[in-house]
Amino acid sequence: MLFLSFKPMEPISSDHVPQGEFLYQFKWDGVRMLAHVGRNRVWLHNRKLKERTCHYPELVVLTDLVRGEAILDGEIVALRNGKPSFPLVLERDLINPAATENKTRRLMAQVPIFYMVFDLIWYNGQSLISLPLTRRQSILAEALQENDTVRIVESFADGNALFEAVSQQKMEGIVAKLKEGHYAAGKKHRAWIKVKHRQKQLVAIGGYTVKSGQINALLAGAYHNGQFLYVGRVATGLTGRDLAALTPYLKEAEIAKPEFVNAIPGKDNRWVSPSLTALVDLQEWTEDLRMRQPVIIGLTKDLPKNCILGQGDR
């Protein structure tokens, strides 16, 4: 099992915090990562079985932190203003593997990461997947020494209180885990249940789509490192009357080429100068930085320059 890639266990989704024989953990908004730790080697791969070892050189320290050999499961996160930022950690995760060592080291300094470890799957020659979660956590606490970069995820007994705290802090959500649950590698399993706090994002409107001659959706963008990125097509939350009212404004603001720096799907797109802003409610960000299940809450008076990717509503 060591140094052989496999897909991790995944939680199912719920809109409420389950009660019963569960413990509860923060759901860290980052990149899922399995770490295979040998005596003199660390090998990382993500949930899609893509190797990521060279992306995170600071995790070679795991050979010193693990007492023996192990396979760890966890999330790699990067913080912005003290909170996990998915767009920020992607700057590390999407670096070209052919990048020079100097570029990688420079990015390490600019975007420090943390490996938040929440499970131990294999340890010193023994598979632990059939052990209950509480036993795996007990072994993890003995097997892994923490440092400033590598941390063991804390568990809590009160799921409602934890979710309330997460919601107030505008973090991603929580995961409820059955205390006696086994590790179901490669499967979505109800032994783990994720409950997400929906996020907010200020967006600037950089275009719209047309169907049967009528505007039917807005093309939203946000700024990241000074670039205007397309982050999704938004229609939910706007009525036909809303779109009709916006039509004269959007047509007057039309420009020949998009100000988005990234590619946008679809052939019936029209481009506008991004001066109109809106507040959007979304479930989560995809790995290509698109909003999942976006809903427009309303238009705002914010300036487009305030629409910063991953910084919520302000």
Short mmCIF file of C-alpha atoms in Angstrom, two decimals:
data_model
loop_
_atom_site.label_atom_id
_atom_site.label_comp_id
_atom_site.label_asym_id
_atom_site.label_seq_id
_atom_site.Cartn_x
_atom_site.Cartn_y
_atom_site.Cartn_z
CA MET A 1 0.00 0.00 0.00
CA LEU A 2 2.89 2.37 0.76
CA PHE A 3 3.89 4.34 -2.36
CA LEU A 4 0.91 2.95 -4.30
CA SER A 5 -1.66 5.59 -5.24
CA PHE A 6 -5.32 5.14 -4.30
CA LYS A 7 -8.33 7.40 -3.99
CA PRO A 8 -9.23 8.64 -0.51
CA MET A 9 -12.49 8.25 1.36
CA GLU A 10 -14.99 11.03 0.66
CA PRO A 11 -17.88 12.39 2.75
CA ILE A 12 -21.49 12.59 1.66
CA SER A 13 -23.28 15.95 1.86
CA SER A 14 -26.02 17.07 4.22
CA ASP A 15 -27.81 20.34 4.93
CA HIS A 16 -27.96 19.70 8.68
CA VAL A 17 -25.55 18.62 11.41
CA PRO A 18 -26.09 14.90 12.18
CA GLN A 19 -26.43 13.82 15.79
CA GLY A 20 -25.41 10.58 17.47
CA GLU A 21 -22.11 8.76 17.79
CA PHE A 22 -20.13 11.32 15.81
CA LEU A 23 -17.16 13.54 16.40
CA TYR A 24 -16.85 16.80 14.47
CA GLN A 25 -13.99 18.54 12.68
CA PHE A 26 -13.42 21.75 10.73
CA LYS A 27 -13.69 21.22 6.98
CA TRP A 28 -10.51 22.87 5.78
CA ASP A 29 -10.85 24.68 2.44
CA GLY A 30 -7.77 23.40 0.66
CA VAL A 31 -6.37 20.60 -1.48
CA ARG A 32 -6.89 17.00 -0.37
CA MET A 33 -3.55 15.21 -0.10
CA LEU A 34 -2.34 11.72 0.79
CA ALA A 35 1.22 11.62 2.13
CA HIS A 36 3.19 8.37 1.88
CA VAL A 37 6.06 8.58 4.35
CA GLY A 38 8.94 6.10 4.17
CA ARG A 39 12.20 6.02 6.08
CA ASN A 40 13.92 8.44 3.71
CA ARG A 41 11.20 9.43 1.27
CA VAL A 42 7.93 11.38 1.11
CA TRP A 43 5.52 10.94 -1.80
CA LEU A 44 2.37 13.05 -2.19
CA HIS A 45 -0.64 12.54 -4.41
CA ASN A 46 -4.06 14.19 -4.59
CA ARG A 47 -7.56 12.72 -4.82
CA LYS A 48 -7.22 12.50 -8.61
CA LEU A 49 -4.06 10.37 -8.20
CA LYS A 50 -1.83 13.18 -9.50
CA GLU A 51 1.60 13.36 -7.89
CA ARG A 52 2.27 16.58 -5.99
CA THR A 53 5.57 15.85 -4.21
CA CYS A 54 7.59 18.58 -5.95
CA HIS A 55 4.85 21.17 -5.31
CA TYR A 56 5.33 21.07 -1.53
CA PRO A 57 9.05 20.63 -0.73
CA GLU A 58 8.50 21.67 2.89
CA LEU A 59 6.69 18.38 3.54
CA VAL A 60 9.87 16.32 3.21
CA VAL A 61 10.09 17.05 6.94
CA LEU A 62 7.48 14.32 7.43
CA THR A 63 10.31 11.76 7.46
CA ASP A 64 11.44 13.38 10.72
CA LEU A 65 7.96 13.86 12.17
CA VAL A 66 6.55 10.36 11.61
CA ARG A 67 7.73 7.64 13.96
CA GLY A 68 8.28 4.97 11.31
CA GLU A 69 6.44 4.63 7.99
CA ALA A 70 2.89 5.81 7.35
CA ILE A 71 0.20 6.95 4.94
CA LEU A 72 -1.45 10.15 6.14
CA ASP A 73 -4.68 11.71 4.88
CA GLY A 74 -5.24 15.43 5.17
CA GLU A 75 -5.74 18.81 3.55
CA ILE A 76 -3.11 21.29 2.40
CA VAL A 77 -4.24 24.85 3.10
CA ALA A 78 -2.93 28.39 2.69
CA LEU A 79 -4.15 31.29 4.80
CA ARG A 80 -5.19 34.79 3.79
CA ASN A 81 -5.98 37.14 6.66
CA GLY A 82 -5.92 34.17 9.03
CA LYS A 83 -8.48 32.11 7.09
CA PRO A 84 -8.08 29.28 4.55
CA SER A 85 -8.09 30.56 0.97
CA PHE A 86 -8.72 28.03 -1.78
CA PRO A 87 -7.60 30.37 -4.60
CA LEU A 88 -4.36 31.02 -2.71
CA VAL A 89 -3.45 27.37 -2.15
CA LEU A 90 -4.06 26.72 -5.86
CA GLU A 91 -1.13 29.02 -6.61
CA ARG A 92 1.02 26.32 -5.05
CA ASP A 93 -0.90 23.30 -6.30
CA LEU A 94 -1.06 24.38 -9.94
CA ILE A 95 2.60 25.37 -10.31
CA ASN A 96 4.19 23.89 -13.42
CA PRO A 97 6.17 20.78 -12.41
CA ALA A 98 8.92 21.99 -14.74
CA ALA A 99 9.33 25.21 -12.74
CA THR A 100 12.84 25.96 -11.57
CA GLU A 101 13.82 25.24 -7.99
CA ASN A 102 14.29 28.97 -7.41
CA LYS A 103 10.72 29.69 -8.55
CA THR A 104 9.35 26.95 -6.31
CA ARG A 105 11.35 28.25 -3.33
CA ARG A 106 10.16 31.79 -4.01
CA LEU A 107 6.54 30.63 -4.09
CA MET A 108 7.11 28.71 -0.83
CA ALA A 109 8.04 32.02 0.82
CA GLN A 110 5.14 33.91 -0.77
CA VAL A 111 2.47 31.26 -0.09
CA PRO A 112 3.34 29.18 2.98
CA ILE A 113 1.16 26.11 3.43
CA PHE A 114 -0.06 23.93 6.27
CA TYR A 115 -0.75 20.20 6.12
CA MET A 116 -3.81 19.53 8.27
CA VAL A 117 -3.74 15.78 8.95
CA PHE A 118 -7.02 14.08 9.95
CA ASP A 119 -6.43 10.36 9.39
CA LEU A 120 -3.84 7.57 9.42
CA ILE A 121 -4.53 4.83 6.88
CA TRP A 122 -1.42 2.65 7.09
CA TYR A 123 1.32 2.47 9.72
CA ASN A 124 4.53 0.45 9.98
CA GLY A 125 3.44 -2.33 7.66
CA GLN A 126 -0.18 -2.56 8.83
CA SER A 127 -3.34 -1.33 7.10
CA LEU A 128 -5.57 0.57 9.53
CA ILE A 129 -8.63 0.96 7.30
CA SER A 130 -10.68 -1.63 9.20
CA LEU A 131 -10.03 0.00 12.58
CA PRO A 132 -12.60 2.41 14.05
CA LEU A 133 -11.89 6.11 13.63
CA THR A 134 -11.21 6.68 17.32
CA ARG A 135 -8.50 4.01 17.27
CA ARG A 136 -6.91 5.44 14.11
CA GLN A 137 -6.85 8.86 15.71
CA SER A 138 -5.22 7.49 18.83
CA ILE A 139 -2.47 5.86 16.77
CA LEU A 140 -2.08 9.05 14.71
CA ALA A 141 -1.47 11.10 17.85
CA GLU A 142 1.33 8.72 18.83
CA ALA A 143 2.79 8.35 15.33
CA LEU A 144 2.98 11.99 14.19
CA GLN A 145 4.85 14.81 15.84
CA GLU A 146 3.42 18.22 14.92
CA ASN A 147 5.43 21.28 13.90
CA ASP A 148 4.61 24.74 12.52
CA THR A 149 3.63 23.30 9.12
CA VAL A 150 2.14 19.90 9.95
CA ARG A 151 -0.84 19.83 12.32
CA ILE A 152 -3.31 17.19 13.49
CA VAL A 153 -6.93 18.29 12.99
CA GLU A 154 -8.77 18.72 16.28
CA SER A 155 -12.05 16.89 16.96
CA PHE A 156 -15.02 18.31 18.87
CA ALA A 157 -17.98 16.72 20.63
CA ASP A 158 -20.62 19.42 19.91
CA GLY A 159 -21.35 19.61 16.19
CA ASN A 160 -23.95 22.38 16.42
CA ALA A 161 -21.60 24.65 18.37
CA LEU A 162 -18.77 23.98 15.92
CA PHE A 163 -20.96 24.71 12.89
CA GLU A 164 -22.16 27.95 14.50
CA ALA A 165 -18.55 29.01 15.08
CA VAL A 166 -17.62 28.11 11.50
CA SER A 167 -20.58 30.07 10.13
CA GLN A 168 -19.70 33.15 12.17
CA GLN A 169 -16.12 33.00 10.91
CA LYS A 170 -17.36 32.47 7.32
CA MET A 171 -15.30 29.31 6.97
CA GLU A 172 -16.20 26.39 4.71
CA GLY A 173 -18.05 24.01 7.03
CA ILE A 174 -17.61 20.91 9.18
CA VAL A 175 -17.33 17.15 8.74
CA ALA A 176 -19.14 14.77 11.10
CA LYS A 177 -17.40 11.39 11.44
CA LEU A 178 -18.73 8.23 13.04
CA LYS A 179 -16.53 7.32 15.97
CA GLU A 180 -16.66 3.63 15.05
CA GLY A 181 -16.48 4.21 11.30
CA HIS A 182 -13.95 2.39 9.13
CA TYR A 183 -11.94 4.06 6.34
CA ALA A 184 -13.70 3.37 3.00
CA ALA A 185 -10.94 4.17 0.50
CA GLY A 186 -12.17 5.37 -2.89
CA LYS A 187 -15.80 5.69 -1.78
CA LYS A 188 -18.27 8.31 -0.65
CA HIS A 189 -19.53 6.94 2.64
CA ARG A 190 -22.05 8.11 5.22
CA ALA A 191 -19.55 7.44 8.00
CA TRP A 192 -18.33 10.94 7.02
CA ILE A 193 -20.91 13.69 6.49
CA LYS A 194 -19.98 17.20 5.38
CA VAL A 195 -22.14 20.19 6.23
CA LYS A 196 -21.13 23.33 4.38
CA HIS A 197 -21.63 26.99 5.19
CA ARG A 198 -22.49 28.75 1.95
CA GLN A 199 -20.00 31.42 0.97
CA LYS A 200 -20.35 34.98 -0.29
CA GLN A 201 -18.39 36.64 -3.08
CA LEU A 202 -18.46 40.13 -4.55
CA VAL A 203 -18.30 39.92 -8.33
CA ALA A 204 -18.02 42.38 -11.19
CA ILE A 205 -20.11 41.76 -14.29
CA GLY A 206 -17.92 41.38 -17.37
CA GLY A 207 -20.50 40.11 -19.81
CA TYR A 208 -23.80 38.36 -20.38
CA THR A 209 -25.32 35.56 -22.43
CA VAL A 210 -28.21 35.74 -24.87
CA LYS A 211 -30.91 33.18 -25.61
CA SER A 212 -33.66 33.75 -28.17
CA GLY A 213 -32.62 37.39 -28.35
CA GLN A 214 -32.99 37.96 -24.59
CA ILE A 215 -30.37 38.31 -21.84
CA ASN A 216 -30.59 35.17 -19.74
CA ALA A 217 -27.46 35.19 -17.53
CA LEU A 218 -24.58 37.36 -16.33
CA LEU A 219 -20.89 36.52 -16.68
CA ALA A 220 -19.21 37.21 -13.36
CA GLY A 221 -15.58 37.94 -12.59
CA ALA A 222 -13.29 38.79 -9.70
CA TYR A 223 -9.75 40.09 -9.39
CA HIS A 224 -6.85 37.83 -8.42
CA ASN A 225 -3.26 39.10 -8.40
CA GLY A 226 -4.39 42.10 -10.42
CA GLN A 227 -6.05 40.02 -13.15
CA PHE A 228 -9.78 39.91 -13.91
CA LEU A 229 -10.81 36.24 -13.84
CA TYR A 230 -14.06 34.76 -15.10
CA VAL A 231 -15.60 32.86 -12.16
CA GLY A 232 -18.97 31.75 -13.47
CA ARG A 233 -22.28 32.25 -15.21
CA VAL A 234 -25.02 33.50 -12.87
CA ALA A 235 -28.75 33.58 -13.51
CA THR A 236 -30.41 32.25 -10.35
CA GLY A 237 -31.63 35.06 -8.12
CA LEU A 238 -32.58 37.34 -11.00
CA THR A 239 -36.11 37.47 -12.37
CA GLY A 240 -37.00 38.11 -15.98
CA ARG A 241 -38.00 41.61 -14.91
CA ASP A 242 -34.56 42.14 -13.32
CA LEU A 243 -32.79 41.09 -16.51
CA ALA A 244 -35.06 43.28 -18.62
CA ALA A 245 -34.27 46.27 -16.40
CA LEU A 246 -30.54 45.62 -16.75
CA THR A 247 -30.65 45.22 -20.53
CA PRO A 248 -30.29 48.92 -21.53
CA TYR A 249 -27.39 49.39 -19.11
CA LEU A 250 -25.57 46.26 -20.30
CA LYS A 251 -26.03 47.04 -23.99
CA GLU A 252 -24.67 50.55 -23.46
CA ALA A 253 -21.62 49.12 -21.65
CA GLU A 254 -20.80 46.59 -24.41
CA ILE A 255 -17.19 46.31 -25.58
CA ALA A 256 -15.63 44.34 -28.43
CA LYS A 257 -13.33 42.05 -26.43
CA PRO A 258 -13.65 40.52 -22.96
CA GLU A 259 -11.63 41.92 -20.08
CA PHE A 260 -11.49 38.44 -18.55
CA VAL A 261 -7.99 36.98 -18.84
CA ASN A 262 -9.15 33.35 -18.90
CA ALA A 263 -11.20 31.37 -21.39
CA ILE A 264 -15.00 31.43 -21.17
CA PRO A 265 -17.22 28.64 -22.49
CA GLY A 266 -20.16 29.36 -24.78
CA LYS A 267 -20.70 31.09 -28.12
CA ASP A 268 -23.52 33.51 -27.31
CA ASN A 269 -21.46 35.72 -25.00
CA ARG A 270 -21.47 39.52 -25.03
CA TRP A 271 -18.81 41.56 -23.24
CA VAL A 272 -19.21 44.65 -21.08
CA SER A 273 -16.84 46.92 -19.22
CA PRO A 274 -16.89 45.63 -15.60
CA SER A 275 -18.50 48.49 -13.69
CA LEU A 276 -21.63 46.73 -12.36
CA THR A 277 -21.09 44.70 -9.16
CA ALA A 278 -23.18 42.12 -7.32
CA LEU A 279 -23.08 39.97 -4.20
CA VAL A 280 -23.29 36.24 -4.92
CA ASP A 281 -24.05 33.34 -2.58
CA LEU A 282 -22.28 30.11 -3.60
CA GLN A 283 -21.84 26.58 -2.33
CA GLU A 284 -18.10 26.31 -2.98
CA TRP A 285 -15.27 26.91 -5.42
CA THR A 286 -14.30 24.29 -7.99
CA GLU A 287 -10.65 23.44 -8.63
CA ASP A 288 -10.66 25.63 -11.75
CA LEU A 289 -11.97 28.58 -9.70
CA ARG A 290 -15.59 28.52 -10.80
CA MET A 291 -18.48 29.23 -8.44
CA ARG A 292 -20.63 26.18 -7.76
CA GLN A 293 -24.40 26.79 -7.45
CA PRO A 294 -24.14 30.61 -7.48
CA VAL A 295 -27.17 32.73 -6.57
CA ILE A 296 -27.23 36.51 -6.94
CA ILE A 297 -28.30 38.15 -3.69
CA GLY A 298 -28.41 41.60 -5.21
CA LEU A 299 -26.53 44.37 -6.96
CA THR A 300 -24.14 46.47 -4.86
CA LYS A 301 -22.54 49.90 -4.92
CA ASP A 302 -19.06 48.44 -4.47
CA LEU A 303 -16.31 49.34 -6.91
CA PRO A 304 -15.13 46.54 -9.21
CA LYS A 305 -11.63 46.77 -7.69
CA ASN A 306 -13.14 45.54 -4.40
CA CYS A 307 -14.24 42.26 -6.02
CA ILE A 308 -11.25 40.23 -4.81
CA LEU A 309 -11.35 36.48 -5.38
CA GLY A 310 -11.87 34.50 -2.19
CA GLN A 311 -12.35 37.50 0.10
CA GLY A 312 -16.08 37.06 0.58
CA ASP A 313 -18.36 40.05 0.59
CA ARG A 314 -15.72 42.57 1.69
#
